[in-house]
Short mmCIF file of C-alpha atoms in Angstrom, two decimals:
data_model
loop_
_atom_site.label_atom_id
_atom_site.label_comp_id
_atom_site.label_asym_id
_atom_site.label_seq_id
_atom_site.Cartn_x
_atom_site.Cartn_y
_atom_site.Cartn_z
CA UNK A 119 -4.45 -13.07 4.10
CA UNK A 120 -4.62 -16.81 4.86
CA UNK A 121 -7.77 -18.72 4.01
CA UNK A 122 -7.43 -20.99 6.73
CA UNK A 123 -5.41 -21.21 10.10
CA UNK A 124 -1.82 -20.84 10.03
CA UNK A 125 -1.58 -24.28 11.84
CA UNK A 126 1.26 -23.22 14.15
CA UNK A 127 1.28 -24.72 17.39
CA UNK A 128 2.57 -23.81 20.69
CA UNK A 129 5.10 -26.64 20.58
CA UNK A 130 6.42 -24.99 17.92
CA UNK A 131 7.47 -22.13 19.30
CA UNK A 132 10.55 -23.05 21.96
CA UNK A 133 9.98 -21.96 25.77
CA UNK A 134 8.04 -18.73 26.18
CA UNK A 135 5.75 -20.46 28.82
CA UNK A 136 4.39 -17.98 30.92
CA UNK A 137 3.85 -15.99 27.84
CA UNK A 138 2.34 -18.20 25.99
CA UNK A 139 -0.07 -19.35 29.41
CA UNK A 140 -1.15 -15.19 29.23
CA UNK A 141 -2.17 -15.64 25.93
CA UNK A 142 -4.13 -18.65 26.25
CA UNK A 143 -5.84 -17.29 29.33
CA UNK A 144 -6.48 -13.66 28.39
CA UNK A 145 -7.10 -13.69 24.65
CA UNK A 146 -7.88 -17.19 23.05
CA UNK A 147 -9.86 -18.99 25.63
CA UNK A 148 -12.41 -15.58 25.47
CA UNK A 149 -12.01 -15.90 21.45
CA UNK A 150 -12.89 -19.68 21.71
CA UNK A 151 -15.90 -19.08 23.96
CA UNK A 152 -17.83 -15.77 23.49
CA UNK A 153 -20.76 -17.17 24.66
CA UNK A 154 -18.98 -17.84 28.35
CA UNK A 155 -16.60 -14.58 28.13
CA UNK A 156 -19.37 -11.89 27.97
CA UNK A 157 -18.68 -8.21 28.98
CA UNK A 158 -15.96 -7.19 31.24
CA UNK A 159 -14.58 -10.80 30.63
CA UNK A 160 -15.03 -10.73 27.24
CA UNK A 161 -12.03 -10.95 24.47
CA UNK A 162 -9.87 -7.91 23.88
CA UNK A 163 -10.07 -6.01 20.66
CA UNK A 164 -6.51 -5.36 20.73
CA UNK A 165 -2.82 -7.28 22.19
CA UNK A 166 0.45 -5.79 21.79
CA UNK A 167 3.86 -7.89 21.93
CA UNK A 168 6.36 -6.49 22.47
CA UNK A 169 10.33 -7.11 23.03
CA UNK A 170 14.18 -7.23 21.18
CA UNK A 171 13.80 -8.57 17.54
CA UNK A 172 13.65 -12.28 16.95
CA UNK A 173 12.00 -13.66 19.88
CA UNK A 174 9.11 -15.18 18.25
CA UNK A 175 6.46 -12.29 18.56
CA UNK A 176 4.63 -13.09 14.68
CA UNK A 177 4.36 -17.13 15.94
CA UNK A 178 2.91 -16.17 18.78
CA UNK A 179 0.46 -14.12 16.48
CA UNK A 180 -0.08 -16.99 14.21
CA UNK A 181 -0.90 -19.42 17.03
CA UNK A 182 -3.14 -17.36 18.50
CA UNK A 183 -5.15 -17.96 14.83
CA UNK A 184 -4.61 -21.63 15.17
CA UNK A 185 -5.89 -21.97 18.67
CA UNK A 186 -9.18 -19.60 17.89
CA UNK A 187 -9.43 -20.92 14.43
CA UNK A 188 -9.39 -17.61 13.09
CA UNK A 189 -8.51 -16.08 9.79
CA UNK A 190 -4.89 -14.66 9.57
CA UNK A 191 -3.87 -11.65 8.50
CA UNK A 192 -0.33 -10.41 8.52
CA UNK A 193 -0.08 -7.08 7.20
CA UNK A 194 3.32 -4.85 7.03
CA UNK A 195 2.67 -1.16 7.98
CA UNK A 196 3.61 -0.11 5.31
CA UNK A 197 1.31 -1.55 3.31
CA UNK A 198 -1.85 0.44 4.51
CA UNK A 199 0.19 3.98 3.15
CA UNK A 200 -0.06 5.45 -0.06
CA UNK A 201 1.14 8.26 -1.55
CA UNK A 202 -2.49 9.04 -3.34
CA UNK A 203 -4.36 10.99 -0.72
CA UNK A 204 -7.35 9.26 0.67
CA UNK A 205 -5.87 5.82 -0.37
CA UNK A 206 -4.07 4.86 3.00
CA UNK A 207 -7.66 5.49 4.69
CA UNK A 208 -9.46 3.43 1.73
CA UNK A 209 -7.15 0.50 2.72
CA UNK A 210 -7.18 0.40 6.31
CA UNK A 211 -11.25 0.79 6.09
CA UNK A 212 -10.97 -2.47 3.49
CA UNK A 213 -8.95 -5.03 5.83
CA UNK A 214 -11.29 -4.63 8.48
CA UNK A 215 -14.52 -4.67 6.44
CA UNK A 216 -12.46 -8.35 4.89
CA UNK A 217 -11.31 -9.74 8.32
CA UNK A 218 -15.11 -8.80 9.76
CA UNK A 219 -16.41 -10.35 6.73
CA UNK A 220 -14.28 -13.28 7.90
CA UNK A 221 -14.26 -13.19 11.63
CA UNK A 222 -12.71 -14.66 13.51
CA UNK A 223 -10.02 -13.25 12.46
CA UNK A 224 -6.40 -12.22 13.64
CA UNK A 225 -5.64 -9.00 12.44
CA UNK A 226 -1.30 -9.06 12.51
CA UNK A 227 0.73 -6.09 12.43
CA UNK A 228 4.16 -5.87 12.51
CA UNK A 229 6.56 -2.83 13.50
CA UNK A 230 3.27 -1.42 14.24
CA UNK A 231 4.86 1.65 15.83
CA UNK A 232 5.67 2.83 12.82
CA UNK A 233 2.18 2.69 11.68
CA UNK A 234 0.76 4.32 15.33
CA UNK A 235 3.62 6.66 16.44
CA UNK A 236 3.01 9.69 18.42
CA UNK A 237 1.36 12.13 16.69
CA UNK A 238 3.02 15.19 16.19
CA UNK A 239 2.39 18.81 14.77
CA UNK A 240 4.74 18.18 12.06
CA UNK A 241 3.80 15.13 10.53
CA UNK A 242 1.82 15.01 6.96
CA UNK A 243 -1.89 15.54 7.44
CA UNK A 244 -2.20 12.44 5.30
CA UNK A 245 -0.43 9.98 7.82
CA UNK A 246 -2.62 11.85 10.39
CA UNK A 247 -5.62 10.23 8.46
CA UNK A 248 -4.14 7.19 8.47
CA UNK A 249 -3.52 6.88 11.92
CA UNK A 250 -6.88 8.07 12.85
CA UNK A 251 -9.07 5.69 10.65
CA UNK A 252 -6.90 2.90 12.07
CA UNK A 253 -8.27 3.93 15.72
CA UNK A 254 -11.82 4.41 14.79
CA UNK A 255 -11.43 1.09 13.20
CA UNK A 256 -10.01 -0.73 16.05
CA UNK A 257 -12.79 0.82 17.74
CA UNK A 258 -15.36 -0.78 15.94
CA UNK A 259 -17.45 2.55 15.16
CA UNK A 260 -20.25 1.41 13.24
CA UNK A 261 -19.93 -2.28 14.04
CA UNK A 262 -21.29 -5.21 16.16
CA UNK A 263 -20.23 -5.04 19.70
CA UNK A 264 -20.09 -8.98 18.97
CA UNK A 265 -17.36 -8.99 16.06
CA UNK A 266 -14.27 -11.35 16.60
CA UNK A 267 -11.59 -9.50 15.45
CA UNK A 268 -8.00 -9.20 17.37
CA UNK A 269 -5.75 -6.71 16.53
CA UNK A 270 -2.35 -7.96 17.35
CA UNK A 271 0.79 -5.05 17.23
CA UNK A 272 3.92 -6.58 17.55
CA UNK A 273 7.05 -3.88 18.38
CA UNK A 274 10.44 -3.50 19.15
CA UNK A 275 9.41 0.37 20.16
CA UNK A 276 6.63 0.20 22.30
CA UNK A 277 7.45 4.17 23.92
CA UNK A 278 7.23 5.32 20.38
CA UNK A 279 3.47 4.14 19.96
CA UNK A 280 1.05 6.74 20.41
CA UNK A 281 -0.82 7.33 23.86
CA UNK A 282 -4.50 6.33 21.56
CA UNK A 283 -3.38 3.28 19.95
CA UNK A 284 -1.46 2.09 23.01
CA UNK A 285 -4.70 2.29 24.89
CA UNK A 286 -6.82 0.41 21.90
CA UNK A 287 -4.04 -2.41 22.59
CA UNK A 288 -5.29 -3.37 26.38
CA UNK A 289 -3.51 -6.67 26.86
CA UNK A 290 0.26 -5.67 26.34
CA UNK A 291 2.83 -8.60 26.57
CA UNK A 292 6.71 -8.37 26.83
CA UNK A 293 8.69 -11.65 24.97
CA UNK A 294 11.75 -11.17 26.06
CA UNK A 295 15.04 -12.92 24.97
CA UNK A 296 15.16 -16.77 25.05
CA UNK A 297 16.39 -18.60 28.97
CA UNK A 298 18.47 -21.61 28.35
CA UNK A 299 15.55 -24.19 28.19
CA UNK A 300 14.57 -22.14 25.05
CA UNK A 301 17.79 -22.33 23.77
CA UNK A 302 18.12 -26.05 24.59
CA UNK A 303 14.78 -26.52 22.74
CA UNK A 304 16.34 -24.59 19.52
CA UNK A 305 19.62 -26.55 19.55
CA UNK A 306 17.43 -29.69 19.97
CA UNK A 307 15.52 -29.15 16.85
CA UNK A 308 18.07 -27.72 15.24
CA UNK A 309 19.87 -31.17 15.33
CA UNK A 310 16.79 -33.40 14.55
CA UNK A 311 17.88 -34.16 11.50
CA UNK A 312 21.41 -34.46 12.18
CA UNK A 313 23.36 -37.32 12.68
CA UNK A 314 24.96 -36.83 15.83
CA UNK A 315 26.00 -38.29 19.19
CA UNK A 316 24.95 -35.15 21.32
CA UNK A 317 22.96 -36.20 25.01
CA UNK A 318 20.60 -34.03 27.19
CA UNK A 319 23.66 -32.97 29.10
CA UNK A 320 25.52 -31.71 26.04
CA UNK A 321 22.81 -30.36 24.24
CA UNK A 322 22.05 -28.31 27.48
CA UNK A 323 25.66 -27.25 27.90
CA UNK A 324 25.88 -26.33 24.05
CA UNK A 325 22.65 -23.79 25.15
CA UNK A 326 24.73 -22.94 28.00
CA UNK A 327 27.80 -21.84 25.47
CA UNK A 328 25.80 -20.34 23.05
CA UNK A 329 24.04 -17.77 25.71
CA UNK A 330 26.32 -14.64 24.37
CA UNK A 331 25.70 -16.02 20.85
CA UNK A 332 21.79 -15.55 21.02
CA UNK A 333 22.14 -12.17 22.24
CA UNK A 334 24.83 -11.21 19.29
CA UNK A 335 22.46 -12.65 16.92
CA UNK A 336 19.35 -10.13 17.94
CA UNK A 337 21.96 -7.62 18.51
CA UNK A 338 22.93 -8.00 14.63
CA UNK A 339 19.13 -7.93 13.81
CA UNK A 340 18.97 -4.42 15.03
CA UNK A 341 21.81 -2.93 16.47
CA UNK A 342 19.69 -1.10 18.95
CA UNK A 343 18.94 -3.60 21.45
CA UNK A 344 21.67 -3.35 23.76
CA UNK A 345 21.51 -4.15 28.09
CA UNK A 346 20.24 -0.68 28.26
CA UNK A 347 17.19 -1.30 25.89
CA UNK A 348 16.43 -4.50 27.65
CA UNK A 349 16.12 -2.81 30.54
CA UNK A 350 13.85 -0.05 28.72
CA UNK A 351 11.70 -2.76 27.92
CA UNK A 352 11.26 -3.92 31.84
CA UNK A 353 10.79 -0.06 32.57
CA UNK A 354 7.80 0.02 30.04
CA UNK A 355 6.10 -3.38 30.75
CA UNK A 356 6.23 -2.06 34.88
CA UNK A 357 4.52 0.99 33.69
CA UNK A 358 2.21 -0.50 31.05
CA UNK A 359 2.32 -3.91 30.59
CA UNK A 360 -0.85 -6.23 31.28
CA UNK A 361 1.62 -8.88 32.56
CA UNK A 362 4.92 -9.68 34.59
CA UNK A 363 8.14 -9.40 33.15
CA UNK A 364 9.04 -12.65 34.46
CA UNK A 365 6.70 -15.59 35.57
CA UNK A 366 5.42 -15.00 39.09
CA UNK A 367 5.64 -19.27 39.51
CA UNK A 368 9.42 -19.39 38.53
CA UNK A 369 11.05 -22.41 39.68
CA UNK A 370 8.38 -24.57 39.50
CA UNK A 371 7.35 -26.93 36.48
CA UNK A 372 4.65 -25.04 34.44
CA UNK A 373 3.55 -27.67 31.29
CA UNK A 374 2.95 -25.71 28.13
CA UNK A 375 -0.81 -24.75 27.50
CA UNK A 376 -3.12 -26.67 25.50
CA UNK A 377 -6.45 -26.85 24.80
CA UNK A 378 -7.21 -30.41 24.94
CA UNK A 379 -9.36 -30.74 27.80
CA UNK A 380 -8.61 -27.41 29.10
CA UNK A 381 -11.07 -25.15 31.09
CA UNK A 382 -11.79 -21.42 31.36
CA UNK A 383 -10.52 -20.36 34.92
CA UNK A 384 -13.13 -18.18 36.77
CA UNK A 385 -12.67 -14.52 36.21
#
């Protein structure tokens, strides 16, 4: 757990526009301003992200704490199981009872499929327990309709998650691979402290080049994400998905978010 904000900004986090424009819109603006975003327009308890490997899914996590100046959590599935029976359920009940005690907060899972997957007859009754206490959880059974905590899931499986947990996660947001402005962005800061005589125009054609090299490098981060699991991941978000694939406004100039003088659109 972090005792303050993570302090990462959008701006640090190359392209990703229209994703990041979702997130300010749907989940911290509502965080920000309870007192504006009441019932049906009121935050979700629970945003999925999910894409290939690599794209930036935990920053986008960690600056929706920053923006909400919330608590962050970022907890590895595997840390909530035990072998002791009764313990997994113990420590899922004890990180919400903290990031309540804390709220806001930003509750972070990654690989969180492997925490929710489908249930199935055959699985230990103690993972069963697991998952279930997690759901009541996210729920808020016993608590204040008015607690500020976010669950965000973040997944490179999101048809593996089961049909409970993927309904707990209402807002569900696909970050897919980066365009060539978010490449150009990465080369650019990845030369900011190098000497070198590189313009615009090469830097962009350098993002150009390296188009098959991004896709190698996620590739090698998981040799599962191939052209047929990208397109998996379009056939889910159409089916699922709280947002476009793509940005409906492509081809015209959309400024990152920010919150600097920023206003709540009417729901």
């Amino acid at each position: 757990m972090l005792d303050r904000s993570p302090g990462v900004d959008w701006d640090d986090i190359a392209g990703l526009h229209f994703a990041k424009r979702c997130v300010m819109e749907a989940v911290v603006w509502p965080m920000q301003r309870p007192d504006i975003f009441t019932g049906l327009r009121g935050p979700p308890k629970g945003l999925l992200l999910f894409g290939p490997p690599g794209t930036g899914k935990t920053l986008i996590g960690r600056a929706i704490a920053s923006k909400s100046g919330a608590k962050f959590f970022n907890i590895s599935a595997s840390s909530l199981m035990s072998k002791w029976v009764g313990e997994g359920e113990k420590m899922v009940r004890a990180l919400f009872a903290v990031a309540r005690e804390f709220q806001p907060s930003v509750v972070f899972i990654d690989e969180i499929d492997s925490l929710l997957t489908q249930r199935t007859d055959g699985e230990q009754e103690s993972t069963r327990r697991v998952k279930t206490e997690f759901l009541v959880q996210m729920d808020g059974a016993g608590t204040s309709r008015e607690d500020r905590v976010l669950v965000v899931g973040a997944t490179n499986r999101p048809q593996e998650l089961d049909e409970a947990a993927r309904r707990r996660l209402v807002k569900r947001l696909y970050i897919p691979l980066p365009d060539t402005e978010a490449r150009s962005s990465l080369v650019g800061r990845l030369l900011q402290k190098q000497t070198n005589s590189l313009n615009e125009t090469d830097v962009r054609g350098v993002a150009q080049l390296t188009a098959g090299d991004f896709e190698i490098a996620v590739r090698m981060v998981r040799a599962s994400v191939s052209n047929r699991d990208l397109e998996g991941y379009a056939t889910w978000n159409e089916s699922y998905g709280s947002f476009p694939s793509t940005d409906p406004s492509a081809g015209k100039t959309t400024p990152p978010p920010t919150t600097a003088g920023a206003t709540a659109p009417e729901q």
